[in-house]
XYZ file of C-alpha atoms in Angstrom:
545
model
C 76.581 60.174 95.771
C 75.909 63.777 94.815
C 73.084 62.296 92.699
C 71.658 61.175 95.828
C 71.964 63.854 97.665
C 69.751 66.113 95.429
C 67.142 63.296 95.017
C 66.783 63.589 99.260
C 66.817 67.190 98.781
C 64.082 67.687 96.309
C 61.899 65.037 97.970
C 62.482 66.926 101.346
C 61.600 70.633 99.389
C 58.496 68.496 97.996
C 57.739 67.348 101.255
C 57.920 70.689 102.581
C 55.661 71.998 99.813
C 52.923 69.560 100.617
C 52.913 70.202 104.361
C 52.566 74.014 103.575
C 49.420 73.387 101.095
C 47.680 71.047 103.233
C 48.419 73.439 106.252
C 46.501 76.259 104.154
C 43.949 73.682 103.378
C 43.649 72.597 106.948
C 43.259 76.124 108.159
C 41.121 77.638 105.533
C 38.639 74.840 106.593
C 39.040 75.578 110.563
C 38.468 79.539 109.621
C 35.505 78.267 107.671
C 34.043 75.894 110.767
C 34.421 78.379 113.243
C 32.725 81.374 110.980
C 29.528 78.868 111.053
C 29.578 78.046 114.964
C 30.083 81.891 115.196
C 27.190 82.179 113.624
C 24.945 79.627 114.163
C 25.532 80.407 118.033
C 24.734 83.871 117.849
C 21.384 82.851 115.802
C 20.479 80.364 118.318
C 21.186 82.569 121.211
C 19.292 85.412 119.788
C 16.096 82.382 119.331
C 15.943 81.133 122.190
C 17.018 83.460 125.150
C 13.287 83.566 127.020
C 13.045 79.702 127.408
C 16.745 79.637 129.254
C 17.331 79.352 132.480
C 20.186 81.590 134.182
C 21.016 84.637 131.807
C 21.085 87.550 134.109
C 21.505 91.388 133.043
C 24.792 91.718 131.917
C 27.400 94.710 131.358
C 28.706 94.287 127.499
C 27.184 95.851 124.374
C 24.640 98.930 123.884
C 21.909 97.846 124.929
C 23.572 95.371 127.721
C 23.085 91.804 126.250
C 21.917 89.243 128.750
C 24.670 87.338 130.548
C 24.671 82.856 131.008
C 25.865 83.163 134.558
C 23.847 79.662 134.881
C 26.718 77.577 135.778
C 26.527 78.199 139.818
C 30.248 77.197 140.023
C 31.342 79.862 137.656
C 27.974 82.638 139.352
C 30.442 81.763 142.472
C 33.249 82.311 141.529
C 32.935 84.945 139.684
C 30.472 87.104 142.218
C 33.870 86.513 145.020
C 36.624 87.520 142.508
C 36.340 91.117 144.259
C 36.906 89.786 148.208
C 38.881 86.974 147.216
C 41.225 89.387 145.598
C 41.257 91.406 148.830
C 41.753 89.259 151.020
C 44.408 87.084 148.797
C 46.210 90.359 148.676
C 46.661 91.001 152.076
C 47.539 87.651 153.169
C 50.386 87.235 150.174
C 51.476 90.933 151.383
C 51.447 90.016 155.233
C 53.423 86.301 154.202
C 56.044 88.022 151.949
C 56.791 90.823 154.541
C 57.172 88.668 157.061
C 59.087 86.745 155.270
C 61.513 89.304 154.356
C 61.763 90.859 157.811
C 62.289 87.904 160.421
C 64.359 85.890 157.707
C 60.793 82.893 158.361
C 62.062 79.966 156.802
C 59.679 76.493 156.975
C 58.445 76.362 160.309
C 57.718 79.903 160.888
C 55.851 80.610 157.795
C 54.080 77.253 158.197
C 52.812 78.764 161.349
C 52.070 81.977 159.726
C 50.045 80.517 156.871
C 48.138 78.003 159.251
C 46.891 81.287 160.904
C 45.784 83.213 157.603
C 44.292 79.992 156.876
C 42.205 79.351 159.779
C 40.830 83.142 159.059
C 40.003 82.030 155.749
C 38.256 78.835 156.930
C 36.392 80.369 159.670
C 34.753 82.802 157.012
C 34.038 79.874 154.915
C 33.438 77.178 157.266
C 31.876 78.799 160.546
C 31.985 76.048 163.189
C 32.364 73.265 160.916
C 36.302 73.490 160.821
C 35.807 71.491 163.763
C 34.892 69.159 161.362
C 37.911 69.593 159.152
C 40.231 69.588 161.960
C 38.486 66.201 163.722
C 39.419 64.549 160.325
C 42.868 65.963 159.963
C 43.784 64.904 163.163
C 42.595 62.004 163.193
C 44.414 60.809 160.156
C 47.433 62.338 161.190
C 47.195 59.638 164.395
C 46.588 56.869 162.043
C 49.753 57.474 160.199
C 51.962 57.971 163.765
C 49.922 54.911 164.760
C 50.125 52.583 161.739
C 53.150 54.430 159.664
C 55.012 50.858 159.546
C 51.988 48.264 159.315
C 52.155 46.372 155.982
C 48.534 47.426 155.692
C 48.745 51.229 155.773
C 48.173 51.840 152.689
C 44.685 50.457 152.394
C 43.925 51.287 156.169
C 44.427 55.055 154.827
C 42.353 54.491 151.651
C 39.521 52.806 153.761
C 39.283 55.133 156.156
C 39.070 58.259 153.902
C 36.930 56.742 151.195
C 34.588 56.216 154.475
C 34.594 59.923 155.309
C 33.993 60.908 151.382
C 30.920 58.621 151.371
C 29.894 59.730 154.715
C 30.532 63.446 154.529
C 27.978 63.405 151.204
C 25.631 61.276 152.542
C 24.905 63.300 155.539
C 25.136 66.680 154.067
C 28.298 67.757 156.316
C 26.595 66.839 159.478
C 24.046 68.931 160.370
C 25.097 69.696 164.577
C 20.881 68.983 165.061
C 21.316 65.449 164.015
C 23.989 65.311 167.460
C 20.972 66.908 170.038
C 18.502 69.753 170.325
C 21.474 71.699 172.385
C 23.590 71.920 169.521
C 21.159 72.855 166.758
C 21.674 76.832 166.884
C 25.287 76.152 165.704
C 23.560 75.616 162.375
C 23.465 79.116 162.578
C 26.780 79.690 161.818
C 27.758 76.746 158.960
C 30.212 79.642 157.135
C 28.939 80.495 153.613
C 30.678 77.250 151.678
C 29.763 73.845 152.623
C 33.123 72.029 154.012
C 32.181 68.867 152.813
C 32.585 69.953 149.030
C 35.924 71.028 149.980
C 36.404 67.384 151.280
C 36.775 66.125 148.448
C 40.213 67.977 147.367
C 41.362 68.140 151.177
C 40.985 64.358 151.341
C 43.190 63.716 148.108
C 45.911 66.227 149.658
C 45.738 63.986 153.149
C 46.378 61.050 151.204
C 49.554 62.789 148.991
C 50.868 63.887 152.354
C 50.832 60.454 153.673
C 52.286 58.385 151.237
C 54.954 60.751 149.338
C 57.413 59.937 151.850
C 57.752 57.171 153.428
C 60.871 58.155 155.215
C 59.603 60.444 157.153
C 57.171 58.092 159.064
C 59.861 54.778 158.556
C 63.182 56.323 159.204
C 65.648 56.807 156.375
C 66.424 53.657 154.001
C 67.514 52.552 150.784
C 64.785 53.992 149.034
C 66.825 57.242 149.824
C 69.433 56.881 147.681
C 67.061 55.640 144.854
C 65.612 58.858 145.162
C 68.663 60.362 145.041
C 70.014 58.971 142.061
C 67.441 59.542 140.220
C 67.212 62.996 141.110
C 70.592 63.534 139.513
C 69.245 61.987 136.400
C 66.795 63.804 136.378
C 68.736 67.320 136.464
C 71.085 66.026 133.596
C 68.160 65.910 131.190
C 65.765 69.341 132.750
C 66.369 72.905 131.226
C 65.155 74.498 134.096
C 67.369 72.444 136.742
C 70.093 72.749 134.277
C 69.913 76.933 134.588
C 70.507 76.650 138.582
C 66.690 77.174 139.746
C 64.828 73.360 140.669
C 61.543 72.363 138.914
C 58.640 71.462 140.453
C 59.235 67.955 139.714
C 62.768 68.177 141.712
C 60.908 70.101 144.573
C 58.194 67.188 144.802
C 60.361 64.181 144.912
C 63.310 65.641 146.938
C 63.177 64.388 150.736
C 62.487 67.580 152.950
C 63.757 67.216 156.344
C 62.588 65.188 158.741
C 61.708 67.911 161.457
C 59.115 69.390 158.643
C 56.847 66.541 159.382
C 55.168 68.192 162.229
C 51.687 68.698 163.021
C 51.744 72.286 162.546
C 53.214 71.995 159.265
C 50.671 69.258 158.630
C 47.490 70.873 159.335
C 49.032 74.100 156.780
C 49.831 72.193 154.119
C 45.770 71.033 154.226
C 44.344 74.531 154.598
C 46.830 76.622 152.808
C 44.713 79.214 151.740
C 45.595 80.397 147.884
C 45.177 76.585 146.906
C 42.355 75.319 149.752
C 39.300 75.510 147.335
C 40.089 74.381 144.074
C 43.756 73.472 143.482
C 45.920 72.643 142.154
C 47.028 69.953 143.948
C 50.685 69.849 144.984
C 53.256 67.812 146.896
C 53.654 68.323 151.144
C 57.559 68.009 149.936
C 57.189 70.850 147.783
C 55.024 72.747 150.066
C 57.785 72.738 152.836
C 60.801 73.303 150.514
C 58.938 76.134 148.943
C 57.998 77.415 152.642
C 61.327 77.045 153.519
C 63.364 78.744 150.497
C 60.317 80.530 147.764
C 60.185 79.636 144.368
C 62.679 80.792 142.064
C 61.478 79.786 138.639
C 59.042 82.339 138.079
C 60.833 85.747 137.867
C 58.306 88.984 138.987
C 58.038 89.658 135.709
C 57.199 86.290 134.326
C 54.407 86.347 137.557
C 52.628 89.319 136.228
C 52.743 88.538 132.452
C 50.743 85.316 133.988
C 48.308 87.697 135.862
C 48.305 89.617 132.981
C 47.406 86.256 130.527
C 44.578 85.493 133.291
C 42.799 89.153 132.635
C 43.006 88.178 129.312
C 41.067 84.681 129.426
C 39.032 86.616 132.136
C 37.785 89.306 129.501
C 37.148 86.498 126.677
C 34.900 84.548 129.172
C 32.732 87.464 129.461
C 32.759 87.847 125.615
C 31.599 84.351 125.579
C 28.970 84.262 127.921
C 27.565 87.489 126.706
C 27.456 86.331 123.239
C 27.037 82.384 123.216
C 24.803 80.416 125.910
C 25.706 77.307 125.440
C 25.783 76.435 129.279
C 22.351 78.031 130.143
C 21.151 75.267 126.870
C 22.514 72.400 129.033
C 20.980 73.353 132.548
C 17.537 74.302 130.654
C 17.465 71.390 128.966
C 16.656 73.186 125.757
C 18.827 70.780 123.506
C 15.516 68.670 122.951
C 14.061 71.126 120.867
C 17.627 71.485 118.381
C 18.452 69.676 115.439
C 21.404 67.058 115.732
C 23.466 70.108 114.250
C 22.871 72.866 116.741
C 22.653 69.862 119.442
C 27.093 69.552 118.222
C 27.478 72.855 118.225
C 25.678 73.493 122.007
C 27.750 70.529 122.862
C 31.306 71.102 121.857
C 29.793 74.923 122.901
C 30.075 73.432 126.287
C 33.326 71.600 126.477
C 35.366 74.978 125.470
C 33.002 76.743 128.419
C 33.769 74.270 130.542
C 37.371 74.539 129.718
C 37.795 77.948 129.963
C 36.032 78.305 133.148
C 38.496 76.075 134.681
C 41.249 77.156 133.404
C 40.531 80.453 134.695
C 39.379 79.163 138.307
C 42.557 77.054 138.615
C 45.345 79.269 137.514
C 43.866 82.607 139.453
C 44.331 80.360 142.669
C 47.883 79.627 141.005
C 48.756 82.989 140.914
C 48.293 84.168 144.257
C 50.434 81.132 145.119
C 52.939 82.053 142.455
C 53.008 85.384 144.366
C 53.482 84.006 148.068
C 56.386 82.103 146.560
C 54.837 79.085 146.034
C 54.540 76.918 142.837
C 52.054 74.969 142.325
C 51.673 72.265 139.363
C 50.021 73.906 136.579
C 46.388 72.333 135.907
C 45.527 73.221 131.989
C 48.594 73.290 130.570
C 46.846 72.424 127.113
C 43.994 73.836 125.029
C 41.552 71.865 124.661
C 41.017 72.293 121.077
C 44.702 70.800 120.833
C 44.227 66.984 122.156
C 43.753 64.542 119.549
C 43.357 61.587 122.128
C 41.906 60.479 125.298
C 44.630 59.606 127.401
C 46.321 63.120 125.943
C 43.340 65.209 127.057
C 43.347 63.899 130.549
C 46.357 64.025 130.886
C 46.119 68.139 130.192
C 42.606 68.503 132.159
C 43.400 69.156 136.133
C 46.191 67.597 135.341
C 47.459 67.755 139.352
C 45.181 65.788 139.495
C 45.679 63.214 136.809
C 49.295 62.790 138.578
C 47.902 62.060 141.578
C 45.486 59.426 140.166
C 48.690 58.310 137.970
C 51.024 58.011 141.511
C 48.189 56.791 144.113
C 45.419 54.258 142.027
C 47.538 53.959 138.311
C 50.676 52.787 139.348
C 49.634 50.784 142.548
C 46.983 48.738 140.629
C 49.090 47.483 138.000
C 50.456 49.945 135.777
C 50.251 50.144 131.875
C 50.393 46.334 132.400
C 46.752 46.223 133.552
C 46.068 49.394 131.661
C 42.266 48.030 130.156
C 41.319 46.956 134.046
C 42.611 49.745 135.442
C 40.879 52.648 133.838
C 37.725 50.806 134.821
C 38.377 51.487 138.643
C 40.427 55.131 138.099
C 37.488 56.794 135.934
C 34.928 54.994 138.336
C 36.843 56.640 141.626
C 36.889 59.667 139.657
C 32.918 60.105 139.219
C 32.427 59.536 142.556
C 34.863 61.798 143.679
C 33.237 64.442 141.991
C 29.437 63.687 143.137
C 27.605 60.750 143.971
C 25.256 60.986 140.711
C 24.038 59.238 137.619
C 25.231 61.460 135.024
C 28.890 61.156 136.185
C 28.824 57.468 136.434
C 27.294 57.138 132.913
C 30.126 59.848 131.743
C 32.768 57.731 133.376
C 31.910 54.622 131.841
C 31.590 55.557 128.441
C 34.918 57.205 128.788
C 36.112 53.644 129.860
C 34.236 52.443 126.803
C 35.777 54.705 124.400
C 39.108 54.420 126.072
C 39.230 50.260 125.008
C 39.596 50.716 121.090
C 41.647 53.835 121.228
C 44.125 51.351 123.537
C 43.924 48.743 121.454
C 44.582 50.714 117.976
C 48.014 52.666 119.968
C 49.021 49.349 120.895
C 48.708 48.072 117.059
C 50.114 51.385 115.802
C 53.610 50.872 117.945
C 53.852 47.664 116.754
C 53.778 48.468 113.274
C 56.692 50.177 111.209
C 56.228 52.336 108.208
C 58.975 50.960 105.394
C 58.342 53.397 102.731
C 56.801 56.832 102.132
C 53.353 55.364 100.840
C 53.398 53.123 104.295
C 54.175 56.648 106.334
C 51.138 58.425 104.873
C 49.211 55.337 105.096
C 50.085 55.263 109.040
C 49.525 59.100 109.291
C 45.978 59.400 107.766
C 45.260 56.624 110.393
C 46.292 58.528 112.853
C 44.096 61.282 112.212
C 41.026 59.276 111.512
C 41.922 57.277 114.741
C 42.354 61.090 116.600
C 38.505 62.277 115.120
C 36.822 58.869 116.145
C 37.987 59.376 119.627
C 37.470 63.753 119.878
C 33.619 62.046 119.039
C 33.292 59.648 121.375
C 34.780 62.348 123.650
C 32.290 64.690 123.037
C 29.537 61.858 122.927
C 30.745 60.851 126.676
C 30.893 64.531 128.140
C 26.955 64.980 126.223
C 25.907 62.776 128.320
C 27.748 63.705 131.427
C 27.338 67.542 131.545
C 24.414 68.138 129.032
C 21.589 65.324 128.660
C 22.435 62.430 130.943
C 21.977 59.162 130.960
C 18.048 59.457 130.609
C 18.841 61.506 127.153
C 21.234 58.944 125.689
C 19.014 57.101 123.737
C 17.180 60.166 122.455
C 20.579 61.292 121.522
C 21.169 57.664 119.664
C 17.812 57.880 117.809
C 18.694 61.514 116.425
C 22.254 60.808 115.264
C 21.013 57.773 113.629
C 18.634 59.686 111.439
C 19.041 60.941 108.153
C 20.174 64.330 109.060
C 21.976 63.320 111.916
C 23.877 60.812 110.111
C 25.088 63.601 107.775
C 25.874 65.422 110.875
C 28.100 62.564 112.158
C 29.758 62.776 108.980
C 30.063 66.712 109.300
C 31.946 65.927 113.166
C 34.111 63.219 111.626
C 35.548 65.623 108.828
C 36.235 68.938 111.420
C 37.644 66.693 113.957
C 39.297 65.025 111.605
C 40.967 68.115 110.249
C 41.273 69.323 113.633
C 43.550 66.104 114.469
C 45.663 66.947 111.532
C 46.021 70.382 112.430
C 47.480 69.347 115.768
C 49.901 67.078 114.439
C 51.189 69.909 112.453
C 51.278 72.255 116.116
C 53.267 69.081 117.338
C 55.689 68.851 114.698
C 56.238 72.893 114.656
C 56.775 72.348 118.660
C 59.524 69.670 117.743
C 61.365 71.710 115.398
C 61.135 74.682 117.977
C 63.100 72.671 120.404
């Protein structure tokens, strides 16, 4: 027995031994990758600034290097930061007081934010909240109307996906197409377009009218389903454990049945912090959280965050003062790189891309955070860190992956339909976004590269390692598996956000060459080392716990 025993242990001490080299070898080789992109970035930068597009004067460095302020999302949002901080300021100060000094619990503060809201929209929007409004009240008839009809559910969908297609298709109405007497009313169209914002608004209506059904049916069984499984639910969470409720418990818990009201309605679609980009969260969340504020996030676990956000905020300038990858993309420079710099513009853009989110979505989660209101967090991964497709979507706008997963997932069929399904979800997805080429093409290879990557998980459960040689076998697979798909990943979002579909078989013809085929090889290797360097971030994670 004791013989035994000290056979396990040295074999575990060996183990251990092996997982510390290969973790130096893993890491010397990321230091080594990144030390080239550093490089090669800053070369091609410094190469190639006059032919791009977008680089305005910037602030960092003596003398000031240029600044890639070409993506117009990010020229936005970053121009506003200034008045959106204002103004998110006073409104969470004007919310929280009031709060605190007529004791506002759900109805009064949904009244309070549906005012600071309609400010907010009539500065963006002008006259065309009418338009918002028309919409919002018109789908909050169709539910009073049709609440209990067996075809509700795809009455909603039509009529919404209707509005989505029209809204873009008209370019948000212009009030000249409805007479001469209304054109000067295109005067005052607010400084966004609404019909951008239609997009997010119109997956909020939809979560507001399906998360409960009791509210619009009357209570039933499906109550104390919800109920038990709530209670399950707080046996196995830390946080609901400790006394304070998750978001999870705050979005499935029943609110009461006088919080359904029109008023509270129209301010759960226009709250301001979270109108613009997100996340997207719950009505029953929204009203509990109106009613009684968050309690999960102490002050000073709010301003670390805020203080985390200045510091992504100050490496995005570092980035875009140093590296212009994005201004490559938009200039459609990348057809005068080799299939090297063409990877390193490209996987360049994914971390921009990333990071510019990241930073968009949790400043809006912030001031939310601060009016006592949590929100779902949308990039609760790092990029760099998902080794699979359905991981990485599952950790980019991930709000809105659990919507998808809740409203089009689940209601088509499930895992059981899983190959069909992602067909329709990444195809509703594209078109969500924008009614283009590029996004259609980037859906469908997604779908494309999704098929083998389902088909090899569903191989790998099945199969059981019965010895240490079949456990390394099964590992290494995993890793290769994890670098094929990071490549088809970047291939898919190449096309989508750099070349497009017109480029894709320029992009074939130069990976297929000699030196790109090296490159391919080059990309295999990182990403495969990159895969392994997450599985040992997963296992550190597990022994954490």
């Amino acid at each position: 027995m004791n013989t035994n025993k000290n056979n396990s242990k040295s074999k575990s001490r060996l183990k251990q031994k092996q997982n510390k080299v290969e973790l130096l070898l893993l890491l010397l080789y990321a230091i080594g990758f990144y030390t080239f992109c550093i490089r090669r970035s800053l070369h091609l930068s410094r190469d190639h600034f006059s032919k791009l597009r977008g680089l305005r004067d910037g602030w960092l460095f003596s003398p000031p290097r240029l600044n890639d302020v070409s993506d117009a999302q990010w020229r936005n949002f970053r121009s506003n930061l200034p008045i959106l901080s204002l103004v998110f300021g006073i409104f969470t100060l004007l919310a929280n007081v009031r709060r605190k000094l007529f004791h506002l619990r759900a109805r009064g503060m949904s009244i309070l934010w549906l005012f600071l809201s309609l400010i907010y929209l009539s500065y963006l929007h002008g006259v065309c909240i009418l338009f918002i409004f028309l919409i919002a009240t018109a789908n909050f008839l169709l539910v009073k109307i049709f609440a209990q009809a067996k075809y509700f559910t795809f009455l909603l969908w039509i009529f919404n996906l209707v509005f989505l297609f029209c809204n873009r298709i008209y370019e948000g109405y212009p009030f000249s197409k409805f007479g001469k007497q209304w054109e000067y009313l295109d005067n005052f169209r607010g400084t966004f377009r609404w019909h951008i914002c239609f997009n997010f608004v119109n997956g909020v209506w939809i979560n507001q009218k399906l998360v409960s059904p009791c509210a619009w049916n009357g209570p039933s069984l499906a109550c104390c389903y919800c109920s038990s499984v709530e209670q399950k639910h707080i046996q196995r969470c830390h946080v609901c454990k400790s006394g304070k409720n998750c978001y999870q418990i705050l979005q499935e818990r029943n609110v009461h049945l006088n919080d359904y009201t029109f008023t509270t309605y129209l301010s759960y679609l226009v709250y301001a912090p979270l109108y613009i980009a997100g996340p997207i969260m719950s009505f029953n969340s929204f009203v509990s959280q109106l009613d009684v504020p968050q309690t999960q996030y102490s002050i000073i676990e709010v301003t670390l965050y805020g203080l985390r956000w200045v510091f992504g905020l100050c490496l995005m300038e570092l980035m875009t003062h140093l590296f212009y990858f994005n201004a490559f993309a938009v200039s459609a420079s990348w057809k005068m790189l080799s299939p090297m710099d063409i990877f390193i513009i490209g996987y360049g853009v994914i971390n921009f891309m990333w990071l510019k989110f990241f930073l968009i979505w949790r400043y809006f989660r912030f001031w939310s955070l601060i009016a006592g209101i949590e929100a779902p967090e949308n990039m609760p991964k790092c990029v760099n860190n998902c080794h699979n497709l359905e991981s990485f979507w599952k950790n980019w706008h991930a709000s809105f992956n659990k919507w998808i997963v809740r409203y089009l997932y689940i209601p088509l069929g499930g895992s059981q339909r899983k190959l069909l399904n992602i067909w329709v979800i990444f195809t509703f997805v594209a078109v969500w976004h924008d009614l283009e080429w590029k996004l259609l093409s980037w859906a469908w290879l997604t779908c494309l590269f999704f098929v083998p990557e389902l088909l090899v998980k569903s191989a790998a459960n099945a199969f059981e390692a019965r010895g240490a040689l079949d456990g390394f076998i099964f590992h290494e697979l995993r890793a290769a598996g994890g670098a094929i798909t990071v490549t088809c990943l970047m291939v898919a979002n190449l096309v989508g956000y750099v070349i497009g579909p017109s480029g894709f078989s320029w992009l074939i013809s130069q990976f297929l060459s000699k030196e790109g085929l090296s490159v391919l090889g080059f990309m295999f290797l990182t990403f495969y080392v990159g895969t392994k360097l997450m599985f040992h971030i997963s296992d550190a994670k597990q022994r954490m716990q």
